[in-house]
Tab-separated table of C-alpha atoms and ligand atoms in Angstrom:
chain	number	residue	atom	x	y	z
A	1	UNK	CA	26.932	147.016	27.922
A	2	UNK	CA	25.181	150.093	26.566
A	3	UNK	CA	26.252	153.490	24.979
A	4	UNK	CA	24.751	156.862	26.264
A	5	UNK	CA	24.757	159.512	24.118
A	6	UNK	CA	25.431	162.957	24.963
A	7	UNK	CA	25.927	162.453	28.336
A	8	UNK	CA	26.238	165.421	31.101
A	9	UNK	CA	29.853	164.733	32.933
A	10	UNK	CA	28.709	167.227	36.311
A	11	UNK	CA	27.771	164.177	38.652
A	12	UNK	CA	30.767	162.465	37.954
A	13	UNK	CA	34.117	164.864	38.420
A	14	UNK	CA	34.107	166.510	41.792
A	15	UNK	CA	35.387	169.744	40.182
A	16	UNK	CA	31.103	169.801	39.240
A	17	UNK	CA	32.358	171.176	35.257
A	18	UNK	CA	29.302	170.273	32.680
A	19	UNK	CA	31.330	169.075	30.084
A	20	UNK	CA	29.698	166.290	28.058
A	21	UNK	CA	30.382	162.976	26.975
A	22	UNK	CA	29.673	162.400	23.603
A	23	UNK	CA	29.807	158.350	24.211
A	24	UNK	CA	29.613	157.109	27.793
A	25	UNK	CA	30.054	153.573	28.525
A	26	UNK	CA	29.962	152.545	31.920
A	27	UNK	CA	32.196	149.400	32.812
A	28	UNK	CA	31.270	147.308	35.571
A	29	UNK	CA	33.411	143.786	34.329
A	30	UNK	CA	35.933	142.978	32.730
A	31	UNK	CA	34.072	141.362	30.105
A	32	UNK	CA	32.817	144.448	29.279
A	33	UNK	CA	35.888	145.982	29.237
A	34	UNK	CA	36.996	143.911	27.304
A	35	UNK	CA	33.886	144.120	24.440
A	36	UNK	CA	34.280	148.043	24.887
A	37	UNK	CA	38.028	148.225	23.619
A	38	UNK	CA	37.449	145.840	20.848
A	39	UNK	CA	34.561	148.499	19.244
A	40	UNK	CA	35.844	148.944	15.993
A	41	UNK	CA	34.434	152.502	15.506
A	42	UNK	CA	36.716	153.447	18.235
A	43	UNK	CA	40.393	153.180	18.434
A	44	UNK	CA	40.959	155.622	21.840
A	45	UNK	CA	39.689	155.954	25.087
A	46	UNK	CA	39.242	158.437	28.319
A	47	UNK	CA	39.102	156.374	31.515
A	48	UNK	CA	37.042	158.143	34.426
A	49	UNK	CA	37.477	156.493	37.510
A	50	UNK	CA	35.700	158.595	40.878
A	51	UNK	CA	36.774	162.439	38.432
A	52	UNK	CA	38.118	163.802	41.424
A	53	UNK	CA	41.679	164.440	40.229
A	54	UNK	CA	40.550	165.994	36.807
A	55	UNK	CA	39.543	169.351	35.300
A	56	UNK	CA	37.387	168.792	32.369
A	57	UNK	CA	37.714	171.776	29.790
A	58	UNK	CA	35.980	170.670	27.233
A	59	UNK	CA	33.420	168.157	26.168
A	60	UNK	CA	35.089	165.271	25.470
A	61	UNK	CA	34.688	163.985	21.803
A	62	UNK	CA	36.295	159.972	22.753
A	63	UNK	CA	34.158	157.079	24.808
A	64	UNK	CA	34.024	157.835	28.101
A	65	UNK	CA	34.787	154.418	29.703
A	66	UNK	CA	33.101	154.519	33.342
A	67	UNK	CA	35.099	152.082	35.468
A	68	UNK	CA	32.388	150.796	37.770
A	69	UNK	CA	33.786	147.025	38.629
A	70	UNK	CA	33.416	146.251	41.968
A	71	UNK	CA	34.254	143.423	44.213
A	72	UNK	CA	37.117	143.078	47.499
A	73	UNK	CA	38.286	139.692	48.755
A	74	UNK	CA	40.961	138.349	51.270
A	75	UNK	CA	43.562	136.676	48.996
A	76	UNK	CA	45.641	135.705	51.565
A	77	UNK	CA	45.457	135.862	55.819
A	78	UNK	CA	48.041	134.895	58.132
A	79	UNK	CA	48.616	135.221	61.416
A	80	UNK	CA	50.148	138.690	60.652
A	81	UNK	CA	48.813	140.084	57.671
A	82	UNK	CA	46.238	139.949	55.115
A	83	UNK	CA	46.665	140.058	51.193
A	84	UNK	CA	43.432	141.657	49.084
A	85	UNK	CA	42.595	142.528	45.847
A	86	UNK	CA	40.090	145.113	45.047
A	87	UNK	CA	38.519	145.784	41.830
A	88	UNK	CA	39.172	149.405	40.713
A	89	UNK	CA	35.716	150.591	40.353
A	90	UNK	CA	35.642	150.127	44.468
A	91	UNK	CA	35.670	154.025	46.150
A	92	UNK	CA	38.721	154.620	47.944
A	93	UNK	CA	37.545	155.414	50.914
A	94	UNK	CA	34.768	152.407	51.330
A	95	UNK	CA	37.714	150.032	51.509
A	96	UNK	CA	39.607	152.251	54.232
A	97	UNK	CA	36.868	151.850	56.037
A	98	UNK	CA	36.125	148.166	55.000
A	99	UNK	CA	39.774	147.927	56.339
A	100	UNK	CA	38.855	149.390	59.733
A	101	UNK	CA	36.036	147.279	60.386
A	102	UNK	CA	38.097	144.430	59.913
A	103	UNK	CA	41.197	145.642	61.620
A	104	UNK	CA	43.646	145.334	58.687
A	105	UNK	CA	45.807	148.225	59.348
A	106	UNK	CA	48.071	150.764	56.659
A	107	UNK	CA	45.655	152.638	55.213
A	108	UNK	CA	43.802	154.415	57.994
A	109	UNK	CA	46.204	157.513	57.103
A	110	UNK	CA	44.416	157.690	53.783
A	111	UNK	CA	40.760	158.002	54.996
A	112	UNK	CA	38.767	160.245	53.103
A	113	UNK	CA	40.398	160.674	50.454
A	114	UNK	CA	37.879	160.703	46.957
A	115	UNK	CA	38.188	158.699	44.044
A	116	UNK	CA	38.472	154.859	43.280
A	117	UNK	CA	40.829	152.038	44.485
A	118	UNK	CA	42.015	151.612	40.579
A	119	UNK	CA	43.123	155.514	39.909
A	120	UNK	CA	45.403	155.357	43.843
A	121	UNK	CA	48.706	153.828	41.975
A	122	UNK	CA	48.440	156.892	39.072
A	123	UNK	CA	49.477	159.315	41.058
A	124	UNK	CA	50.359	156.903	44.676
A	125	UNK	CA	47.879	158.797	46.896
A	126	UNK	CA	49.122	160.260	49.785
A	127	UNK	CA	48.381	161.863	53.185
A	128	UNK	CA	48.891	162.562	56.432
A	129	UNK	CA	52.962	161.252	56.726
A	130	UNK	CA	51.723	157.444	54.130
A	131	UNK	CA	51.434	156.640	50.862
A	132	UNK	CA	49.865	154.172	48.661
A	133	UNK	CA	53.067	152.710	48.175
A	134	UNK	CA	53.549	151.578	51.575
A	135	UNK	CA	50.839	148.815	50.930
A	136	UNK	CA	50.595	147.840	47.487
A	137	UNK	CA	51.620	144.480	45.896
A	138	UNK	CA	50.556	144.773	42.596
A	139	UNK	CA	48.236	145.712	40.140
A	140	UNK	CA	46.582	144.360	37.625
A	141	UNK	CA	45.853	146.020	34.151
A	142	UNK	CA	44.680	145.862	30.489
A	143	UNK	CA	46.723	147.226	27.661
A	144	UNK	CA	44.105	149.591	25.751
A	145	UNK	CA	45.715	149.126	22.299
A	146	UNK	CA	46.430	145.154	22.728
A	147	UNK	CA	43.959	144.248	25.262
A	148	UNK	CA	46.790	142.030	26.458
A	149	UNK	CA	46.654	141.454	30.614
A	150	UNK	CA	49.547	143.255	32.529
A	151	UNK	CA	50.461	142.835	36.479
A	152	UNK	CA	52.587	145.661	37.397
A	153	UNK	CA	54.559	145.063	41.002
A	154	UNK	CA	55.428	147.262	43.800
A	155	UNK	CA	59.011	147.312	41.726
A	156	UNK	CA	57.530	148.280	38.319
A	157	UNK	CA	55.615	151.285	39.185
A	158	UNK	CA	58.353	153.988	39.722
A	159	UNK	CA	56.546	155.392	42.377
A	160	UNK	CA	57.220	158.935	44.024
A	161	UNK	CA	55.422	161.785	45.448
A	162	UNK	CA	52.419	161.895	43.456
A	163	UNK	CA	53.766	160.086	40.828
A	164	UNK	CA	54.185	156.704	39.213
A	165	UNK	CA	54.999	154.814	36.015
A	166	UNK	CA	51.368	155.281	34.745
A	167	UNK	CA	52.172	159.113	34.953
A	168	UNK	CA	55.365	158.604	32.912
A	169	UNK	CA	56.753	155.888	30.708
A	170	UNK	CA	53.238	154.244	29.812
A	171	UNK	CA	50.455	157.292	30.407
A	172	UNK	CA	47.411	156.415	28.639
A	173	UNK	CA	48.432	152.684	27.877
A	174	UNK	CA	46.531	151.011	30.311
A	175	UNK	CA	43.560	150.651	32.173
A	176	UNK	CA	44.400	149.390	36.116
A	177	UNK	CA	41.522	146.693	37.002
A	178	UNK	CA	42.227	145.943	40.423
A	179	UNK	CA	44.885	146.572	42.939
A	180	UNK	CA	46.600	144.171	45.397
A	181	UNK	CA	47.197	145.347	48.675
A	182	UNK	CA	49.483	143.927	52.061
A	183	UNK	CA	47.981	144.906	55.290
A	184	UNK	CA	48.813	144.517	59.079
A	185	UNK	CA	46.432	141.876	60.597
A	186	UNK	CA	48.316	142.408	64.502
A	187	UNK	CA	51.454	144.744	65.361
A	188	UNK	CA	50.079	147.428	63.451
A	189	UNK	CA	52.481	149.888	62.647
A	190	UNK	CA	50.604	153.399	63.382
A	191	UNK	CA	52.223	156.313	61.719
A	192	UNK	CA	50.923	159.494	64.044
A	193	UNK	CA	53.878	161.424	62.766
A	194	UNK	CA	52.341	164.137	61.712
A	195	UNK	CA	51.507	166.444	64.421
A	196	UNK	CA	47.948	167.506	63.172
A	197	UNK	CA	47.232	163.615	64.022
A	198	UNK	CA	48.698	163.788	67.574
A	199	UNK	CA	47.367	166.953	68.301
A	200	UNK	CA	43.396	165.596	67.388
A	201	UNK	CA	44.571	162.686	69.406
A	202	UNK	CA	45.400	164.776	72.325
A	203	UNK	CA	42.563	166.643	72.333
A	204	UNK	CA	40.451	162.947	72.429
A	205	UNK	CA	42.772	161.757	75.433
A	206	UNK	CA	43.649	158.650	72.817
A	207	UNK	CA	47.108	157.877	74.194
A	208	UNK	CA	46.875	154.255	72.942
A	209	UNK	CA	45.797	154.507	69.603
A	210	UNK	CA	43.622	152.087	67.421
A	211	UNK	CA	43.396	152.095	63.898
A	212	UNK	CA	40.393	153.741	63.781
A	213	UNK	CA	40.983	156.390	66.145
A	214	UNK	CA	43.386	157.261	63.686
A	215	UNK	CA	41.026	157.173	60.673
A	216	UNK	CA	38.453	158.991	62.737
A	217	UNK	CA	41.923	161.988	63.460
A	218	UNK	CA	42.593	162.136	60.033
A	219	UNK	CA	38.434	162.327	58.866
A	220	UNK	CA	38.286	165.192	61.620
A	221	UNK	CA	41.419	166.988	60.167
A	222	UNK	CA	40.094	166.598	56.861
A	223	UNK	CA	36.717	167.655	56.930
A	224	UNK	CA	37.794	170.829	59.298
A	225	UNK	CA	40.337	171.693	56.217
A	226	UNK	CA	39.414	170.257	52.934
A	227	UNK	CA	35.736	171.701	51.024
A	228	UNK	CA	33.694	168.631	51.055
A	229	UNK	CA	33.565	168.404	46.630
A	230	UNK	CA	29.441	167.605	47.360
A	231	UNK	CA	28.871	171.192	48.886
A	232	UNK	CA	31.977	172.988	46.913
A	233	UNK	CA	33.244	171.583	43.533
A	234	UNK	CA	37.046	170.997	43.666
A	235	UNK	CA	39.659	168.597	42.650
A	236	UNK	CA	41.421	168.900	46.170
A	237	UNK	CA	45.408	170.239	46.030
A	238	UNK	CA	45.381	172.084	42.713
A	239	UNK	CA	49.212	172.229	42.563
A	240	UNK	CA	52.040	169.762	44.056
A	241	UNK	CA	54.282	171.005	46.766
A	242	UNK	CA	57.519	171.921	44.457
A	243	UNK	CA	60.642	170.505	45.438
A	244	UNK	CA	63.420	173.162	45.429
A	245	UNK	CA	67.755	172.912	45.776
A	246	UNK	CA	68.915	173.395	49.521
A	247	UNK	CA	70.704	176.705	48.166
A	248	UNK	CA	67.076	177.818	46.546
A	249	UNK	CA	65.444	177.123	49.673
A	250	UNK	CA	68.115	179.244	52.011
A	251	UNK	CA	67.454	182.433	49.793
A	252	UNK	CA	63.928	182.164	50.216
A	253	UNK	CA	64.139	181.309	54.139
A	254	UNK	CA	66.576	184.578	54.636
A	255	UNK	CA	63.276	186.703	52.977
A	256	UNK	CA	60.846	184.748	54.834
A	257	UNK	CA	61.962	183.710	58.160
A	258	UNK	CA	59.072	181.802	58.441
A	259	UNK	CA	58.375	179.500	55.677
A	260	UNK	CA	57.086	176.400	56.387
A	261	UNK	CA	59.105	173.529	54.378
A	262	UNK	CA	59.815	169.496	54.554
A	263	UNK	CA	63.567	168.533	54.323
A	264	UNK	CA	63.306	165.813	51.551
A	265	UNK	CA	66.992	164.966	51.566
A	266	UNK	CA	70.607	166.786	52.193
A	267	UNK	CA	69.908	168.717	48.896
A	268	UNK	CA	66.210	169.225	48.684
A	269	UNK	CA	63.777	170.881	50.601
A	270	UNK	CA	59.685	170.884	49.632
A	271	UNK	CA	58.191	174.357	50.042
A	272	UNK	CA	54.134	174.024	50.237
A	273	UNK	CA	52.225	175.351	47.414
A	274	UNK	CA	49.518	176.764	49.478
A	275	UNK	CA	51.935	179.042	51.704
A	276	UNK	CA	52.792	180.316	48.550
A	277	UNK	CA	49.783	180.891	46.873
A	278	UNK	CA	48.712	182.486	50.001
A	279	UNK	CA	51.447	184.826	50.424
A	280	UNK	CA	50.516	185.776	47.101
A	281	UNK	CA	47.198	187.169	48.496
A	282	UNK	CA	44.946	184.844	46.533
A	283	UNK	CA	43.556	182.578	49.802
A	284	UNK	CA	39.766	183.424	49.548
A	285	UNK	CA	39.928	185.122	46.530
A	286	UNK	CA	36.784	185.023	43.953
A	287	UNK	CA	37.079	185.554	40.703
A	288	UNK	CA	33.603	184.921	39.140
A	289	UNK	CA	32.580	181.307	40.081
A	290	UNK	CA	36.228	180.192	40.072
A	291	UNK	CA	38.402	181.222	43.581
A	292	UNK	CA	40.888	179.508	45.872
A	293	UNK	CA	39.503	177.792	49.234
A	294	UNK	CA	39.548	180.005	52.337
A	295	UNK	CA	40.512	177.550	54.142
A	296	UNK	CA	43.707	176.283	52.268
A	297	UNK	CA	44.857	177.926	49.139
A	298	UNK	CA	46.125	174.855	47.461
A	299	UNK	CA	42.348	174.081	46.700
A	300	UNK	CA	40.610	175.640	43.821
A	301	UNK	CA	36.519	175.409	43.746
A	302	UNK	CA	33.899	176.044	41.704
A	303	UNK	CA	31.373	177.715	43.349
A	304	UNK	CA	29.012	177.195	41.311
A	305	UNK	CA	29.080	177.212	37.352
A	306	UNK	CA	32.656	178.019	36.244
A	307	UNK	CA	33.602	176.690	33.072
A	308	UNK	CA	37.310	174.736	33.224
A	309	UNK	CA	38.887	177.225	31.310
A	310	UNK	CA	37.776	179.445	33.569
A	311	UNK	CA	39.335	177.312	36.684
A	312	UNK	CA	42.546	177.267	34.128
A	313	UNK	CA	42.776	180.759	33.577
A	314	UNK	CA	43.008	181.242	37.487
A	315	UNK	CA	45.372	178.518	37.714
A	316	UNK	CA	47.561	179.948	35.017
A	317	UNK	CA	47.223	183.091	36.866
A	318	UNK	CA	48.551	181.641	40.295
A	319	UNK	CA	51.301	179.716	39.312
A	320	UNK	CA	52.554	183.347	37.017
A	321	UNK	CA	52.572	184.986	40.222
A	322	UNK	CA	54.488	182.379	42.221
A	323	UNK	CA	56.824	182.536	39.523
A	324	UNK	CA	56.988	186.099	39.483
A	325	UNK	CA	57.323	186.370	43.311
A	326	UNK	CA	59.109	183.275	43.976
A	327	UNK	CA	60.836	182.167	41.213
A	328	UNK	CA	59.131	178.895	41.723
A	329	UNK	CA	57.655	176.797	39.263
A	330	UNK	CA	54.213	175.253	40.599
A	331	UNK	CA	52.770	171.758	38.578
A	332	UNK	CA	49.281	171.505	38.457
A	333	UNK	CA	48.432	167.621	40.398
A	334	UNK	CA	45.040	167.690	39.080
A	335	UNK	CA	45.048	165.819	35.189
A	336	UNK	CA	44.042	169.195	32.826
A	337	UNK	CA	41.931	167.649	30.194
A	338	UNK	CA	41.736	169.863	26.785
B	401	LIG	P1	39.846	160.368	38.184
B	401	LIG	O1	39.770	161.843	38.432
B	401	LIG	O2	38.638	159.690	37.686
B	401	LIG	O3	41.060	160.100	37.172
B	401	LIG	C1	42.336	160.661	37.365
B	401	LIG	C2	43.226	160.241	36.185
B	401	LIG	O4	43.417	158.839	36.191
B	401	LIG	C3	42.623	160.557	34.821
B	401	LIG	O5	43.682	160.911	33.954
B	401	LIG	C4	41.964	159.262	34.391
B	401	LIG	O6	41.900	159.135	32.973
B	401	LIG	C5	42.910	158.230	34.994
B	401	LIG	N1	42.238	156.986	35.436
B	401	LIG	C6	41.166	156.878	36.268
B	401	LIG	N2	40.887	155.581	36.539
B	401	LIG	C7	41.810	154.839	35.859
B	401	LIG	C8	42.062	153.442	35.743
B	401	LIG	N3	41.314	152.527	36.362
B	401	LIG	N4	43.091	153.043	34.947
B	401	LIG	C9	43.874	153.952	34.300
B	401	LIG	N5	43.675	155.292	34.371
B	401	LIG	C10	42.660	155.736	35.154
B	401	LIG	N6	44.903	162.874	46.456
B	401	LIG	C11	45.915	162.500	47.273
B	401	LIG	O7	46.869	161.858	46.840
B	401	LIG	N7	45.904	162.833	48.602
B	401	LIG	C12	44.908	163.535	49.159
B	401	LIG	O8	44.936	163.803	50.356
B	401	LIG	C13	43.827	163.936	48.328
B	401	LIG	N8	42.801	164.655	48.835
B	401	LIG	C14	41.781	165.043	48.025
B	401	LIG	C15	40.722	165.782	48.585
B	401	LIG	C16	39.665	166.182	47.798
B	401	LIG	C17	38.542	166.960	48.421
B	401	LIG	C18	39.625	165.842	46.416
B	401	LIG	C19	38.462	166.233	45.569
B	401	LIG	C20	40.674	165.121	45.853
B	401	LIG	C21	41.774	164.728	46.652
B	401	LIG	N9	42.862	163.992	46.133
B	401	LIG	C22	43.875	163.591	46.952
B	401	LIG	C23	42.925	163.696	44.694
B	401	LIG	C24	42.149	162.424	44.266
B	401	LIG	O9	41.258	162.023	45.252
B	401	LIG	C25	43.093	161.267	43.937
B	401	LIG	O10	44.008	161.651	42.937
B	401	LIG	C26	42.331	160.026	43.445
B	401	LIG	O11	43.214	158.931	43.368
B	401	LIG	C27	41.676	160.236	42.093
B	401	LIG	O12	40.859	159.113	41.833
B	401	LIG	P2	39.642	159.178	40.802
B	401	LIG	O13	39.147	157.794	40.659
B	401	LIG	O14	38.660	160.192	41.227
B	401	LIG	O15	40.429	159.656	39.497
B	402	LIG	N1	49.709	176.432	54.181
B	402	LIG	C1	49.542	177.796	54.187
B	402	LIG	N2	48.378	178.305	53.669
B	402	LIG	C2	47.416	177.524	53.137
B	402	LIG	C3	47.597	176.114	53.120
B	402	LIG	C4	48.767	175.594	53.648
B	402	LIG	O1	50.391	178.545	54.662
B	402	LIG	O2	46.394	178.067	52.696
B	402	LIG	C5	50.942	175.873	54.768
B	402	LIG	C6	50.854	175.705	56.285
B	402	LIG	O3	52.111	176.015	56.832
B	402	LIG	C7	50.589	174.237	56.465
B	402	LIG	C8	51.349	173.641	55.286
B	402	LIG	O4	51.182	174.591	54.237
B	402	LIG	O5	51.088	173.754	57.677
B	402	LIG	C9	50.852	172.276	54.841
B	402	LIG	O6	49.448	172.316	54.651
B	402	LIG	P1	48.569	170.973	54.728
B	402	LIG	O7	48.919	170.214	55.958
B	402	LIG	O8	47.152	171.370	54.508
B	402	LIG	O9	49.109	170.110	53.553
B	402	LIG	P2	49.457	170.461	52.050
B	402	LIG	O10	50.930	170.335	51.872
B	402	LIG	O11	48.824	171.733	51.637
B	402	LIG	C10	49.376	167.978	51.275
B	402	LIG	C11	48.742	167.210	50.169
B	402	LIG	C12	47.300	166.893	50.500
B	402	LIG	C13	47.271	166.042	51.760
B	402	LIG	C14	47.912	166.852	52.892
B	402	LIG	C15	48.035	166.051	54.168
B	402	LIG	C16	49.914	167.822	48.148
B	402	LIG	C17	49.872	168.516	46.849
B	402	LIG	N3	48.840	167.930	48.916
B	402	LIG	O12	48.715	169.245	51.313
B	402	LIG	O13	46.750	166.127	49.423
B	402	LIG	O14	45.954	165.692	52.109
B	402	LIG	O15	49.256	167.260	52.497
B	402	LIG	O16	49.036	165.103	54.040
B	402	LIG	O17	50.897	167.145	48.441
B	402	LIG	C18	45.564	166.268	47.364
B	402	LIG	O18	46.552	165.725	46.837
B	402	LIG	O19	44.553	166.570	46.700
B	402	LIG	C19	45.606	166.580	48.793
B	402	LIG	C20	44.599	167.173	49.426
């Protein structure tokens, strides 16, 4: 295990900010996990997984601790379904497609999405009508402060839309290691719900879909939508799609006929962020190097040297104007780091 010094962060959050690391240690065991935490000139951490849910505004003074362990096996295989374990330094969407090749099915609705296998229970990755939590087991973990081992179940982890226990009750206590996952060997269960899918399968003639023809639906969607973070820095959905009161939403749908929504349950209603921020008039919008995607305004890049408090300003700036329009709070998804 070494320390780098003064380390440029740009290659490693897809946002492309050159903040710096003042200590960098990149992990790629759990031994040396283990030796890292135990340092006794340091007493906390920042964890970097893939940095594709992060906006770096600053350098960052702490150890950087690269999680870099890799390593997927087959716990279990029945007739039906297959039990693995991946280590967390594993990129998310290698093992979708790992997956694929070996016909385990659940993920497939999750291909291409950045980052690693051991960041997906933070915020329970979704897309495309799935979520993490409709395949994971468990996960294991390390406590930063004890260094005591931790499995957290499918029960333990709170999960919701974009959001877990590691986002709550214990944020910042522990470092996931691997993560356990329950996948369809036969009778998979296809979710082609959403009608972007069908309609990409309809335009293939697939009317007897295979996992991967769904994969290869949702990669298509994807990279027709989403800036690819390699050409154009960005941190994907900026904002989450708020959640508003039935008798919010009706006010809003008798000024705007048309807005597009998600009935969530007999009292709430989720309004996307990006219709908003649209209607707002920023969609395509520059503002130096920071702007919001043409493409979908729930994505804000860099295109090409914006500081983060730059990207923060704008962001402040959108969800003022939603508020002021709206009356509608907007979160930020992405983790602000200052
Ligand atoms: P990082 O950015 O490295 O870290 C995120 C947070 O988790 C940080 O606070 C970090 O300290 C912490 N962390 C990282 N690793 C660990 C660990 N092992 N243990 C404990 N804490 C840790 N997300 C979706 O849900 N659905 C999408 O469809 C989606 N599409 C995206 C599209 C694009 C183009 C981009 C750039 C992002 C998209 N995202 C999406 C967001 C992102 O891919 C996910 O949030 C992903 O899980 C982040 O993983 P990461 O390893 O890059 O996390
Ligand atoms: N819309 C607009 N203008 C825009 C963008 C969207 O009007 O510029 C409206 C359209 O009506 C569109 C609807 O919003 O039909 C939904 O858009 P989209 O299907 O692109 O999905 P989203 O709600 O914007 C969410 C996730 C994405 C995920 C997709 C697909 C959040 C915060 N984002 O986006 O996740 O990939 O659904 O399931 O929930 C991410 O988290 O980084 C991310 C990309």
């Amino acid at each position: 295990m070494s320390i780098q010094h003064n380390k440029s962060l740009k290659e490693f959050n897809t946002f492309g900010i050159d903040a710096k690391a003042k200590n960098f240690i990149a992990i790629t065991n759990i031994s040396e996990l283990m030796v890292a935490l135990q340092l006794e000139e340091f007493s906390t951490y920042f964890i970097l997984g893939g940095g594709s849910n992060m906006l770096l505004t600053q350098d960052i003074e702490i150890p950087v601790l690269h999680i870099n362990n890799k390593g997927k096996r087959v716990v279990l295989s029945t007739e039906n379904e297959v039990i693995v374990e991946i280590q967390a330094g594993e990129n998310w969407h290698e093992f979708v497609l790992w997956c694929i090749e070996n016909d385990f099915g659940g993920v497939e609705n999750l291909s291409l999405i950045p980052g690693n296998v051991g960041t997906s229970p933070i915020q329970n990755i979704g897309a495309y009508g799935v979520e993490l939590k409709d395949t994971f087991v468990s996960c294991a973990t390390i406590n930063i402060e004890t260094q005591e081992q931790k499995v957290f179940k499918l029960e333990d982890c709170n999960f919701g839309y974009r959001n877990s226990i590691f986002k709550n009750e214990v944020k910042g206590n522990y470092i996931i290691t691997s993560v356990v996952f329950k996948l369809t060997r036969k009778h998979h269960k296809l979710n082609t719900s959403y009608g972007a899918i069908q309609q990409e399968l309809e335009s293939n003639q697939i009317t007897n879909p295979t996992i991967k023809n769904v994969s290869d639906a949702v990669i298509a969607i994807r990279e027709r939508k989403l800036p690819n973070p390699k050409e154009i820095g960005n941190s994907g959905s900026f904002f989450k799609n708020p959640v508003i009161s039935k008798e919010d939403f009706d006010i809003l749908q008798n000024k705007h006929e048309n807005v597009p929504h998600y009935v969530v349950s007999d009292t709430e209603i989720k309004v996307p962020a990006g219709w908003l921020i649209e209607q707002c008039g920023f969609k395509g919008k520059r503002f130096g190097d920071a702007g919001v995607h043409k493409n979908q305004a729930l994505v804000l890049v860099n295109y090409d040297n914006a500081t983060g408090a730059e990207i923060l300003a704008l962001a402040k700036k959108i969800q003022e104007t939603v508020l002021d329009k709206f009356n509608i709070a907007i979160e930020a998804e992405v983790n602000v780091i200052s």
